[in-house]
Amino acid sequence: MQVAVIGLGYVGLVLAVGLGGLGHQVLGVDADSSRIAVLARGEIPLHEPGLAEHLARHRDHLRFSERVDDRLAEAQVVFVAVGTPPGVTGDADLSAVFRVAEAVGARLRRGAVVVIKSTVPVGTGARVEAILRRVAGFSIPVVSNPEFLAEGSALADFQRPDRIILGGSDAGAMERVAGLFAGVGAPVLRMDRESAELSKYASNAMLAVRISFMNELSRLCEQVGADVTKVGESVGLDHRIGPAFLRAGAGFGGSCFPKDLSALEALGMRHGVRLGVVEAASLANVAQRRHLAQRVIDALGEGVRGARVALWGLAFKPGTDDLREASAGALLRDLIAAGAEVVGWDPVARPGDDPVFSGLSLAEGPLEAVDGADALVLVTEWDHFLTVDPEEVSRRMRGDLVFDGRNALKPDAWTGAGLRYRCVGRPALETE
Ligand code: UGA
């Protein structure tokens, strides 16, 4: 099938390359000319395992362009995958989606289908359909097809999703979109567009709520002497609950959870429904990061002014170079405000001139980061850190405090190296 994907961020790019891999002819469009230049060279402008290789294998199925032009008329299905960042009220900013609708509506032929991949509040599909009708002069059906891929496993998530959700009222349009994914072995759920739009927010909010609940429990565990990893394991073995997303740690970040929680809350407010659980999940996340930073500050005591603190990991999670809403940024700000000097290292994430990371010095490697450090904080659980020799860290550090913000290190090895090991919600493993 002839397909176009407008917006080549994480979601759009993985979708474009994935659809090319399924044998479709894909036109990928993004207004960022430097991004298009990188793609035209056969490279990938972000860190995502396997994506570059997949692009190389299916290169002849993909074309890239920096504008919506007349080639779009060939497309039978057009995916909208542009960003929907939070606006001032926390609500999703839909201006890019509506701009694309105007541009696309002016070029599409009768019979084409527009699919919304971007995460958008309930009712957006109907608004896009109205724009298309006005601009094109005829009806163009809009199908909601939310994306559930996670960074770091995005291609695998595209190829083997848990489910494919299609929301709309035009059965023919829904079948055309379902046909595009015929090569993907996943259940297809067909529903009204509003339910599909809300499903995306509901999934992300449910996952974030689980994490925040475990993070709150971890603070209770620290007070009562329980181990949050044991509690999580026990709870997760109940088949009605399941084990995923129960890891307490340094809080959640990324371009999705924080933004989608605010957008869902704002949607609720607009409709007179206060989503207190969602609100609490956001607040608990802020509190968790503060709590971790405060523990480091308290442990350094008077010496925090001028202390050197090493951050291991900057990306919001392993497997990505994405720094958006990363916990490392929040910790950095609190530590700098307390007078510490902070040095960080990440295998792939590079803050560049990102203001959130201003004041951070970058080290050459994980060992260089701990040279002369008074405290070490593991923020992102990259494998790179799990194989570092604690004895070597101990030799290089000036102090002896190690905070394992993701419960990822082996406590015995670190305490055995003479370091004071601190973790999240497991007080019995901590050493003085
Ligand atoms: C998330 C969802 O998992 C995807 O299904 C969704 O498609 C995507 O948002 C999106 O809306 O585009 P992503 O943000 O890439 O994917 O990352 P996750 O793997 O969900 O991790 C989010 C954050 O939660 C990370 O900071 C991670 O460290 C944290 N986390 C995750 C925990 O603190 N504990 C856990 O048990 C799991």
PDB file of C-alpha atoms and ligand atoms in Angstrom, residues 11 119 147-151 200 204 207 211 215 244-249 251-257 260 316-317 381 406, ligand 1:
ATOM      1  CA  VAL A  11       6.759   7.249  16.965  1.00  0.00           C
ATOM      2  CA  THR A 119      -1.306  10.934  21.507  1.00  0.00           C
ATOM      3  CA  GLU A 147       0.903   3.860  19.597  1.00  0.00           C
ATOM      4  CA  PHE A 148       2.207   1.884  22.568  1.00  0.00           C
ATOM      5  CA  LEU A 149       5.881   1.505  21.695  1.00  0.00           C
ATOM      6  CA  ALA A 150       8.472   2.217  24.360  1.00  0.00           C
ATOM      7  CA  GLU A 151      11.838   3.819  23.642  1.00  0.00           C
ATOM      8  CA  LYS A 200      -3.711   5.500  25.126  1.00  0.00           C
ATOM      9  CA  ASN A 204       0.217   5.280  30.274  1.00  0.00           C
ATOM     10  CA  LEU A 207       1.634   2.277  34.283  1.00  0.00           C
ATOM     11  CA  ILE A 211       5.330   3.051  39.541  1.00  0.00           C
ATOM     12  CA  ASN A 215       7.764   4.542  44.949  1.00  0.00           C
ATOM     13  CA  ALA A 244       5.570  -5.287  35.128  1.00  0.00           C
ATOM     14  CA  PHE A 245       6.145  -1.673  36.133  1.00  0.00           C
ATOM     15  CA  LEU A 246       6.421  -2.333  39.846  1.00  0.00           C
ATOM     16  CA  ARG A 247      10.065  -1.275  40.194  1.00  0.00           C
ATOM     17  CA  ALA A 248      10.587   1.496  42.708  1.00  0.00           C
ATOM     18  CA  GLY A 249      13.480   3.823  41.938  1.00  0.00           C
ATOM     19  CA  GLY A 251      11.048   8.155  39.487  1.00  0.00           C
ATOM     20  CA  PHE A 252       9.718   8.031  35.955  1.00  0.00           C
ATOM     21  CA  GLY A 253      10.577  10.424  33.155  1.00  0.00           C
ATOM     22  CA  GLY A 254      10.522  10.560  29.374  1.00  0.00           C
ATOM     23  CA  SER A 255       8.467  12.326  26.789  1.00  0.00           C
ATOM     24  CA  CYS A 256       5.300  10.376  27.552  1.00  0.00           C
ATOM     25  CA  PHE A 257       4.322   9.672  31.165  1.00  0.00           C
ATOM     26  CA  ASP A 260       0.262  12.316  29.267  1.00  0.00           C
ATOM     27  CA  PHE A 316      15.356   8.881  31.436  1.00  0.00           C
ATOM     28  CA  LYS A 317      15.888   5.123  31.147  1.00  0.00           C
ATOM     29  CA  GLU A 381      20.434   1.469  35.261  1.00  0.00           C
ATOM     30  CA  ARG A 406      17.380   1.906  40.773  1.00  0.00           C
TER      31      ARG A 406
HETATM   32  C1  UGA B   1       5.926   4.677  27.662  1.00  0.00           C
HETATM   33  C2  UGA B   1       5.021   3.415  27.594  1.00  0.00           C
HETATM   34  O1  UGA B   1       5.655   2.328  28.256  1.00  0.00           O
HETATM   35  C3  UGA B   1       4.738   3.032  26.136  1.00  0.00           C
HETATM   36  O2  UGA B   1       3.817   1.947  26.088  1.00  0.00           O
HETATM   37  C4  UGA B   1       4.129   4.250  25.422  1.00  0.00           C
HETATM   38  O3  UGA B   1       3.865   3.947  24.050  1.00  0.00           O
HETATM   39  C5  UGA B   1       5.101   5.408  25.512  1.00  0.00           C
HETATM   40  O4  UGA B   1       5.331   5.731  26.899  1.00  0.00           O
HETATM   41  C6  UGA B   1       4.480   6.586  24.792  1.00  0.00           C
HETATM   42  O5  UGA B   1       3.438   7.070  25.233  1.00  0.00           O
HETATM   43  O6  UGA B   1       4.964   6.940  23.692  1.00  0.00           O
HETATM   44  P1  UGA B   1       8.559   5.112  27.455  1.00  0.00           P
HETATM   45  O7  UGA B   1       8.245   6.491  27.920  1.00  0.00           O
HETATM   46  O8  UGA B   1       9.428   4.949  26.241  1.00  0.00           O
HETATM   47  O9  UGA B   1       7.186   4.310  27.107  1.00  0.00           O
HETATM   48  O10 UGA B   1       9.287   4.338  28.638  1.00  0.00           O
HETATM   49  P2  UGA B   1       8.910   3.259  29.746  1.00  0.00           P
HETATM   50  O11 UGA B   1       9.668   2.035  29.490  1.00  0.00           O
HETATM   51  O12 UGA B   1       7.458   3.125  29.901  1.00  0.00           O
HETATM   52  O13 UGA B   1       9.537   3.947  31.048  1.00  0.00           O
HETATM   53  C7  UGA B   1       9.038   5.198  31.527  1.00  0.00           C
HETATM   54  C8  UGA B   1       9.720   5.577  32.824  1.00  0.00           C
HETATM   55  O14 UGA B   1       9.271   4.743  33.884  1.00  0.00           O
HETATM   56  C9  UGA B   1      11.232   5.461  32.821  1.00  0.00           C
HETATM   57  O15 UGA B   1      11.789   6.612  33.413  1.00  0.00           O
HETATM   58  C10 UGA B   1      11.529   4.246  33.670  1.00  0.00           C
HETATM   59  O16 UGA B   1      12.769   4.311  34.330  1.00  0.00           O
HETATM   60  C11 UGA B   1      10.376   4.286  34.649  1.00  0.00           C
HETATM   61  N1  UGA B   1      10.020   2.980  35.244  1.00  0.00           N
HETATM   62  C12 UGA B   1       9.534   1.975  34.464  1.00  0.00           C
HETATM   63  C13 UGA B   1      10.142   2.799  36.611  1.00  0.00           C
HETATM   64  O17 UGA B   1      10.569   3.709  37.365  1.00  0.00           O
HETATM   65  N2  UGA B   1       9.762   1.602  37.168  1.00  0.00           N
HETATM   66  C14 UGA B   1       9.272   0.582  36.411  1.00  0.00           C
HETATM   67  O18 UGA B   1       8.928  -0.484  36.990  1.00  0.00           O
HETATM   68  C15 UGA B   1       9.166   0.765  35.031  1.00  0.00           C
END
